[in-house]
Short mmCIF file of C-alpha atoms and ligand atoms in Angstrom, two decimals:
data_model
loop_
_atom_site.label_atom_id
_atom_site.label_comp_id
_atom_site.label_asym_id
_atom_site.label_seq_id
_atom_site.Cartn_x
_atom_site.Cartn_y
_atom_site.Cartn_z
CA MET L 1 53.11 -6.60 22.38
CA PRO L 2 49.55 -5.20 22.21
CA LEU L 3 46.70 -7.68 22.65
CA LYS L 4 44.99 -8.53 19.37
CA VAL L 5 41.21 -8.07 19.33
CA GLY L 6 39.32 -9.78 16.51
CA ILE L 7 36.30 -8.12 14.93
CA PRO L 8 34.40 -10.28 12.41
CA ARG L 9 33.69 -8.40 9.16
CA ALA L 10 29.97 -9.13 9.33
CA LEU L 11 26.68 -7.98 10.93
CA PHE L 12 27.33 -5.01 13.27
CA PHE L 13 30.73 -4.38 11.63
CA TYR L 14 28.96 -2.43 8.89
CA TYR L 15 27.30 -0.12 11.44
CA TYR L 16 29.77 0.24 14.29
CA TYR L 17 33.27 -0.64 13.13
CA PRO L 18 34.60 2.93 13.54
CA LEU L 19 33.34 3.05 17.15
CA TRP L 20 34.91 -0.25 18.19
CA LYS L 21 38.11 0.24 16.26
CA ARG L 22 38.76 3.58 17.94
CA PHE L 23 37.69 2.32 21.38
CA PHE L 24 39.96 -0.72 21.38
CA GLU L 25 42.87 1.21 19.88
CA ASN L 26 42.47 3.91 22.54
CA LEU L 27 42.92 1.14 25.10
CA GLY L 28 46.12 -0.04 23.44
CA ALA L 29 44.80 -3.06 21.52
CA GLN L 30 45.57 -4.05 17.96
CA ILE L 31 42.48 -4.64 15.83
CA VAL L 32 42.35 -7.63 13.51
CA VAL L 33 39.43 -7.72 11.07
CA SER L 34 38.59 -10.86 9.11
CA PRO L 35 39.07 -10.65 5.32
CA PRO L 36 36.20 -9.65 3.02
CA THR L 37 33.67 -12.47 2.64
CA ASN L 38 34.72 -15.12 0.13
CA LYS L 39 33.58 -18.61 -0.77
CA SER L 40 35.68 -20.37 1.85
CA ILE L 41 34.34 -18.07 4.59
CA ILE L 42 30.77 -18.80 3.52
CA ASP L 43 31.47 -22.55 3.30
CA ALA L 44 33.03 -22.53 6.79
CA GLY L 45 30.02 -20.62 8.13
CA ILE L 46 27.49 -22.98 6.56
CA LYS L 47 29.39 -25.97 7.96
CA CYS L 48 29.17 -24.86 11.59
CA ALA L 49 25.96 -22.75 11.68
CA VAL L 50 22.57 -24.12 12.64
CA ASP L 51 20.43 -24.83 9.55
CA GLU L 52 17.74 -22.28 10.50
CA ALA L 53 20.21 -19.38 10.58
CA CYS L 54 19.77 -16.62 7.99
CA LEU L 55 22.58 -16.05 5.49
CA PRO L 56 24.23 -13.09 7.34
CA VAL L 57 24.46 -15.14 10.54
CA LYS L 58 26.02 -18.06 8.64
CA VAL L 59 28.50 -15.59 7.15
CA TYR L 60 29.26 -14.31 10.67
CA TYR L 61 30.18 -17.85 11.76
CA GLY L 62 32.57 -18.03 8.80
CA HIS L 63 34.28 -14.77 9.81
CA VAL L 64 34.69 -15.94 13.41
CA THR L 65 36.27 -19.15 12.12
CA ALA L 66 38.64 -17.15 9.91
CA LEU L 67 39.78 -15.04 12.89
CA LYS L 68 39.85 -17.42 15.85
CA ASN L 69 43.48 -18.54 15.57
CA LYS L 70 44.83 -15.05 14.89
CA VAL L 71 43.66 -13.09 17.93
CA ASP L 72 43.88 -13.03 21.74
CA LEU L 73 40.34 -11.74 22.26
CA MET L 74 37.28 -12.19 20.06
CA PHE L 75 34.70 -9.42 20.18
CA LEU L 76 31.25 -11.06 20.01
CA PRO L 77 28.92 -8.70 21.92
CA ARG L 78 25.35 -9.63 22.70
CA LEU L 79 23.35 -6.78 21.18
CA VAL L 80 19.88 -6.73 22.69
CA SER L 81 18.81 -3.12 22.48
CA LEU L 82 20.60 0.08 21.51
CA GLU L 83 17.79 2.52 22.28
CA ARG L 84 14.85 2.72 24.62
CA LYS L 85 12.03 0.19 24.14
CA THR L 86 13.41 -0.91 20.76
CA TYR L 87 15.22 -4.15 20.04
CA ILE L 88 17.77 -5.68 17.71
CA CYS L 89 16.83 -8.87 15.84
CA PRO L 90 16.79 -11.85 18.28
CA LYS L 91 19.50 -13.58 16.23
CA PHE L 92 21.96 -10.91 17.42
CA MET L 93 21.02 -11.66 21.03
CA GLY L 94 21.91 -15.32 20.74
CA LEU L 95 25.11 -14.92 18.73
CA PRO L 96 27.72 -15.50 21.49
CA ASP L 97 25.90 -18.67 22.65
CA MET L 98 25.38 -20.00 19.14
CA ILE L 99 29.02 -19.35 18.24
CA ARG L 100 30.35 -20.92 21.45
CA SER L 101 28.33 -24.07 20.99
CA ASN L 102 29.28 -24.55 17.33
CA VAL L 103 32.80 -23.14 16.87
CA LYS L 104 35.59 -24.97 18.71
CA ASP L 105 38.87 -23.56 20.10
CA LEU L 106 37.77 -19.96 20.44
CA PRO L 107 40.08 -17.47 22.14
CA THR L 108 38.71 -15.45 25.11
CA VAL L 109 35.35 -14.09 24.04
CA ILE L 110 34.15 -10.56 24.88
CA ASP L 111 30.43 -11.25 25.01
CA THR L 112 29.20 -8.20 26.93
CA THR L 113 25.45 -7.61 26.78
CA PHE L 114 24.27 -4.26 25.42
CA ASP L 115 20.72 -3.72 26.56
CA LEU L 116 19.68 -0.07 26.61
CA SER L 117 15.96 -0.86 26.35
CA LYS L 118 15.23 0.69 29.74
CA ASN L 119 17.74 3.50 29.79
CA SER L 120 19.60 4.73 26.69
CA SER L 121 22.14 6.63 28.79
CA SER L 122 23.41 3.50 30.56
CA ILE L 123 25.98 2.81 27.82
CA TYR L 124 29.00 3.37 30.12
CA ARG L 125 28.26 0.22 32.12
CA PRO L 126 28.66 -2.25 29.22
CA ALA L 127 31.42 -0.11 27.68
CA ARG L 128 33.39 -0.43 30.93
CA GLU L 129 32.78 -4.18 31.01
CA VAL L 130 34.33 -4.45 27.54
CA GLY L 131 37.13 -2.05 28.48
CA HIS L 132 38.09 -4.08 31.55
CA PHE L 133 39.45 -6.81 29.27
CA LEU L 134 42.24 -4.31 28.46
CA GLU L 135 42.35 -1.65 31.15
CA SER L 136 41.45 -1.55 34.83
CA ARG L 137 40.87 2.22 35.30
CA ASP L 138 37.29 3.32 34.63
CA ARG L 139 38.37 6.91 33.96
CA ILE L 140 40.62 5.83 31.08
CA ILE L 141 37.89 3.57 29.68
CA ASP L 142 35.31 6.37 29.81
CA GLN L 143 37.70 8.74 27.98
CA ALA L 144 38.39 6.05 25.35
CA TRP L 145 34.64 5.58 24.92
CA ASP L 146 33.85 9.30 24.59
CA ASP L 147 36.53 9.70 21.94
CA ALA L 148 35.28 6.58 20.08
CA GLU L 149 31.74 7.95 20.07
CA GLU L 150 33.03 11.18 18.51
CA PHE L 151 34.77 9.14 15.82
CA GLN L 152 31.58 7.17 15.14
CA LYS L 153 29.71 10.45 14.82
CA GLU L 154 32.23 11.67 12.23
CA PHE L 155 31.62 8.41 10.30
CA GLU L 156 27.86 8.94 10.41
CA ASP L 157 28.19 12.60 9.39
CA ARG L 158 30.06 11.47 6.28
CA LEU L 159 27.19 9.08 5.49
CA TYR L 160 24.64 11.85 5.89
CA LYS L 161 26.60 13.86 3.30
CA GLY L 162 25.71 11.14 0.79
CA HIS L 163 28.67 8.74 1.01
CA LEU L 164 27.84 5.03 1.22
CA PRO L 165 29.19 3.09 4.25
CA CYS L 166 31.26 0.81 1.97
CA ASP L 167 33.19 3.85 0.69
CA VAL L 168 33.60 5.47 4.11
CA LEU L 169 34.75 2.19 5.74
CA ASP L 170 37.19 1.67 2.86
CA SER L 171 38.59 5.17 3.30
CA LEU L 172 38.97 4.58 7.06
CA GLU L 173 40.67 1.21 6.64
CA LYS L 174 42.96 2.02 3.73
CA GLY L 175 43.29 5.77 4.13
CA LYS L 176 41.73 6.22 0.69
CA GLU L 177 40.04 9.44 -0.47
CA LEU L 178 36.24 9.33 -0.56
CA PRO L 179 34.84 9.21 -4.11
CA VAL L 180 33.09 12.37 -5.32
CA THR L 181 29.31 11.95 -5.06
CA CYS L 182 27.75 12.56 -8.46
CA ASN L 183 24.17 13.62 -9.06
CA MET L 184 24.32 13.44 -12.89
CA LYS L 185 22.84 9.98 -13.33
CA ARG L 186 20.10 8.62 -15.55
CA MET L 187 17.91 7.56 -12.60
CA CYS L 188 17.96 7.25 -8.83
CA VAL L 189 17.24 3.93 -7.13
CA ALA L 190 16.88 3.44 -3.38
CA VAL L 191 18.44 0.14 -2.40
CA VAL L 192 16.87 -0.80 0.92
CA GLY L 193 18.23 -3.53 3.18
CA HIS L 194 20.47 -4.29 6.13
CA ALA L 195 23.95 -2.82 5.79
CA TYR L 196 25.54 -6.27 6.24
CA ASN L 197 23.68 -7.49 3.16
CA LEU L 198 24.12 -4.43 0.96
CA TYR L 199 27.83 -3.71 1.51
CA ASP L 200 29.17 -7.23 1.79
CA THR L 201 30.03 -7.51 -1.89
CA HIS L 202 30.01 -11.32 -1.78
CA ILE L 203 26.55 -11.62 -0.19
CA SER L 204 25.07 -8.88 -2.38
CA MET L 205 26.87 -10.00 -5.56
CA ASP L 206 28.26 -6.45 -5.62
CA LEU L 207 24.87 -5.17 -6.77
CA ILE L 208 25.57 -1.55 -5.83
CA ARG L 209 28.57 -1.43 -8.16
CA HIS L 210 26.57 -3.13 -10.93
CA LEU L 211 23.78 -0.56 -10.59
CA LYS L 212 26.29 2.29 -10.66
CA ASN L 213 27.86 0.81 -13.80
CA MET L 214 24.40 0.97 -15.40
CA GLY L 215 24.37 4.72 -14.75
CA VAL L 216 22.12 4.51 -11.70
CA LYS L 217 22.50 6.80 -8.71
CA VAL L 218 22.20 4.53 -5.65
CA ILE L 219 21.01 5.75 -2.28
CA THR L 220 20.48 3.60 0.79
CA PRO L 221 18.84 4.03 4.23
CA ASP L 222 22.28 4.51 5.80
CA ILE L 223 22.68 8.00 4.34
CA ILE L 224 19.41 9.20 5.89
CA PRO L 225 19.88 10.66 9.39
CA THR L 226 18.28 8.39 11.99
CA ALA L 227 16.20 11.31 13.27
CA VAL L 228 14.56 11.56 9.82
CA SER L 229 13.79 7.83 9.39
CA ASP L 230 12.58 7.70 13.02
CA ALA L 231 10.21 10.62 12.43
CA TYR L 232 8.68 8.81 9.45
CA ALA L 233 8.48 5.50 11.32
CA ASN L 234 6.67 7.29 14.14
CA ARG L 235 3.83 8.03 11.73
CA LEU L 236 2.99 4.32 11.54
CA PRO L 237 -0.23 3.34 13.29
CA LYS L 238 1.71 0.88 15.48
CA ARG L 239 5.09 1.39 17.10
CA MET L 240 7.90 -0.47 15.35
CA PHE L 241 10.00 -2.17 18.03
CA TRP L 242 12.85 -3.40 15.83
CA THR L 243 15.66 -0.86 15.48
CA MET L 244 16.65 -1.95 11.98
CA GLY L 245 13.06 -2.42 10.82
CA LYS L 246 12.23 1.09 11.97
CA ARG L 247 15.15 2.43 10.00
CA LEU L 248 14.29 0.56 6.80
CA LEU L 249 10.57 1.23 6.81
CA GLY L 250 11.07 4.85 7.94
CA SER L 251 13.44 5.33 4.99
CA VAL L 252 10.94 3.88 2.53
CA LEU L 253 8.25 6.26 3.85
CA HIS L 254 10.73 9.12 3.47
CA TYR L 255 11.45 8.16 -0.16
CA ILE L 256 7.72 7.98 -0.88
CA ASP L 257 7.12 11.39 0.66
CA GLU L 258 10.12 13.11 -0.90
CA GLY L 259 9.35 11.82 -4.38
CA LYS L 260 12.96 11.85 -5.60
CA VAL L 261 13.62 8.16 -6.21
CA ASP L 262 12.57 6.42 -9.43
CA GLY L 263 12.38 2.93 -7.95
CA ILE L 264 12.98 0.96 -4.78
CA LEU L 265 14.93 -2.29 -4.65
CA TYR L 266 14.40 -4.15 -1.38
CA VAL L 267 17.24 -6.57 -0.68
CA GLU L 268 16.57 -9.28 1.90
CA ALA L 269 18.31 -12.41 3.07
CA PHE L 270 16.54 -15.74 2.78
CA GLY L 271 15.32 -16.82 6.19
CA CYS L 272 15.02 -13.30 7.64
CA GLY L 273 11.88 -13.08 9.80
CA PRO L 274 11.85 -9.28 10.37
CA ASP L 275 12.42 -8.53 6.67
CA SER L 276 9.47 -10.67 5.58
CA MET L 277 7.26 -8.18 7.43
CA ILE L 278 9.14 -4.94 6.69
CA GLU L 279 9.39 -5.75 2.99
CA ASP L 280 5.66 -6.50 2.78
CA LEU L 281 4.73 -3.29 4.62
CA SER L 282 7.10 -1.28 2.40
CA ALA L 283 5.50 -2.72 -0.75
CA ARG L 284 2.00 -1.87 0.53
CA TYR L 285 2.92 1.75 1.30
CA VAL L 286 4.62 2.19 -2.09
CA ARG L 287 1.58 0.74 -3.89
CA ARG L 288 -0.79 2.94 -1.91
CA ASP L 289 1.04 6.28 -1.88
CA ARG L 290 3.43 6.44 -4.81
CA LYS L 291 3.31 4.03 -7.67
CA ILE L 292 7.00 3.62 -8.46
CA PRO L 293 8.62 0.28 -9.34
CA PHE L 294 9.31 -1.80 -6.23
CA GLN L 295 11.24 -5.02 -6.47
CA VAL L 296 12.34 -7.54 -3.87
CA LEU L 297 15.64 -9.34 -4.30
CA THR L 298 16.13 -12.32 -1.97
CA LEU L 299 19.70 -13.47 -1.47
CA ASP L 300 20.93 -16.81 -0.17
CA GLU L 301 24.10 -18.83 -0.36
CA HIS L 302 23.01 -20.26 -3.72
CA SER L 303 22.46 -16.88 -5.42
CA GLY L 304 24.54 -16.42 -8.57
CA THR L 305 25.83 -13.23 -10.15
CA ALA L 306 24.12 -13.96 -13.48
CA GLY L 307 20.68 -14.30 -11.87
CA VAL L 308 21.12 -11.13 -9.82
CA MET L 309 22.37 -9.17 -12.85
CA THR L 310 19.33 -10.27 -14.90
CA ARG L 311 17.00 -9.04 -12.15
CA LEU L 312 18.85 -5.73 -11.86
CA GLU L 313 18.81 -5.13 -15.62
CA ALA L 314 15.09 -5.94 -15.80
CA PHE L 315 14.40 -3.53 -12.94
CA VAL L 316 16.40 -0.70 -14.51
CA ASP L 317 14.69 -1.34 -17.88
CA MET L 318 11.28 -1.20 -16.20
CA ILE L 319 12.12 2.22 -14.74
CA SER L 320 13.42 3.41 -18.15
CA TRP L 321 10.18 2.37 -19.88
CA ARG L 322 8.31 4.66 -17.53
CA GLY L 323 10.11 7.57 -19.16
CA VAL L 324 13.03 7.96 -16.77
CA SER L 325 16.38 7.59 -18.53
S1 SF4 K 1 17.39 -9.11 10.79
FE1 SF4 K 1 17.13 -10.84 9.41
S2 SF4 K 1 19.05 -10.96 8.26
FE2 SF4 K 1 19.44 -9.74 10.11
S3 SF4 K 1 20.19 -11.20 11.62
FE3 SF4 K 1 17.97 -10.99 11.92
S4 SF4 K 1 17.07 -12.68 10.72
FE4 SF4 K 1 19.20 -12.38 10.02
#
């Protein structure tokens, strides 16, 4: 019987699921992913998370709770830095400790630290540490890793062709065809935010689908190659040291420069420290360099579909009144 490795459907899942799925499967494990976020997952997360946690972290707790009795190993890596001199939000760094101290009866936890802040090419060391939970031979682990990185690259290439991560992940999980990307829409809106907020349909109240149903073409930072958003972020007067912040703000600067989007909707989670700064900087650059509608939508566990829909409709109407329809 293969060992079952649990991957919570939250946070880094929306960026790196293809990589980890392929890596663990190459090493003979069976992957178990928690179900899509629902009310009971959120309620379980709120019950055991610390009060100060942002919504996505609370949701992560809920997914761990949903998985813990179904797997032999729980994958809860400590993501510190994935590129040189740039860091992931501190909440990611503390996740394994926070989960351990608040969620009881966990299976064996894979809590390997990924810190590439000093040397981006040192990825094999933590990859081997993870691999050793399933396989003792480094050579086999390295091969599994190289193949998984190729698979992740294929996933990212599909994003850069204009497909949203939610569609690509769906096609990977269920073997579904990717939807045809359509450019014939009444307007184009950039929805900017962390992938775990945008594509978790429960957290986001399915806002991407609602916008599409209103005839809006939706683009997000995830379909912009990292090299492009990095190049824009490098124009900032000060170096941005958050990986995700660099990506979001770099994308906004790209949209401003390219001039193809009719409005920008910034989606943030209540309690997110990095977003309070990135959102404010984004708004300032939009106001200064290209006066298109810019709206912030803050989500928390009390957000309701009706309220979000009203905001979306008002935003789309505002863009229409400016002569785009
Ligand atoms: S970046 Fe913001 S939303 Fe994401 S984990 Fe950190 S505090 Fe939470």
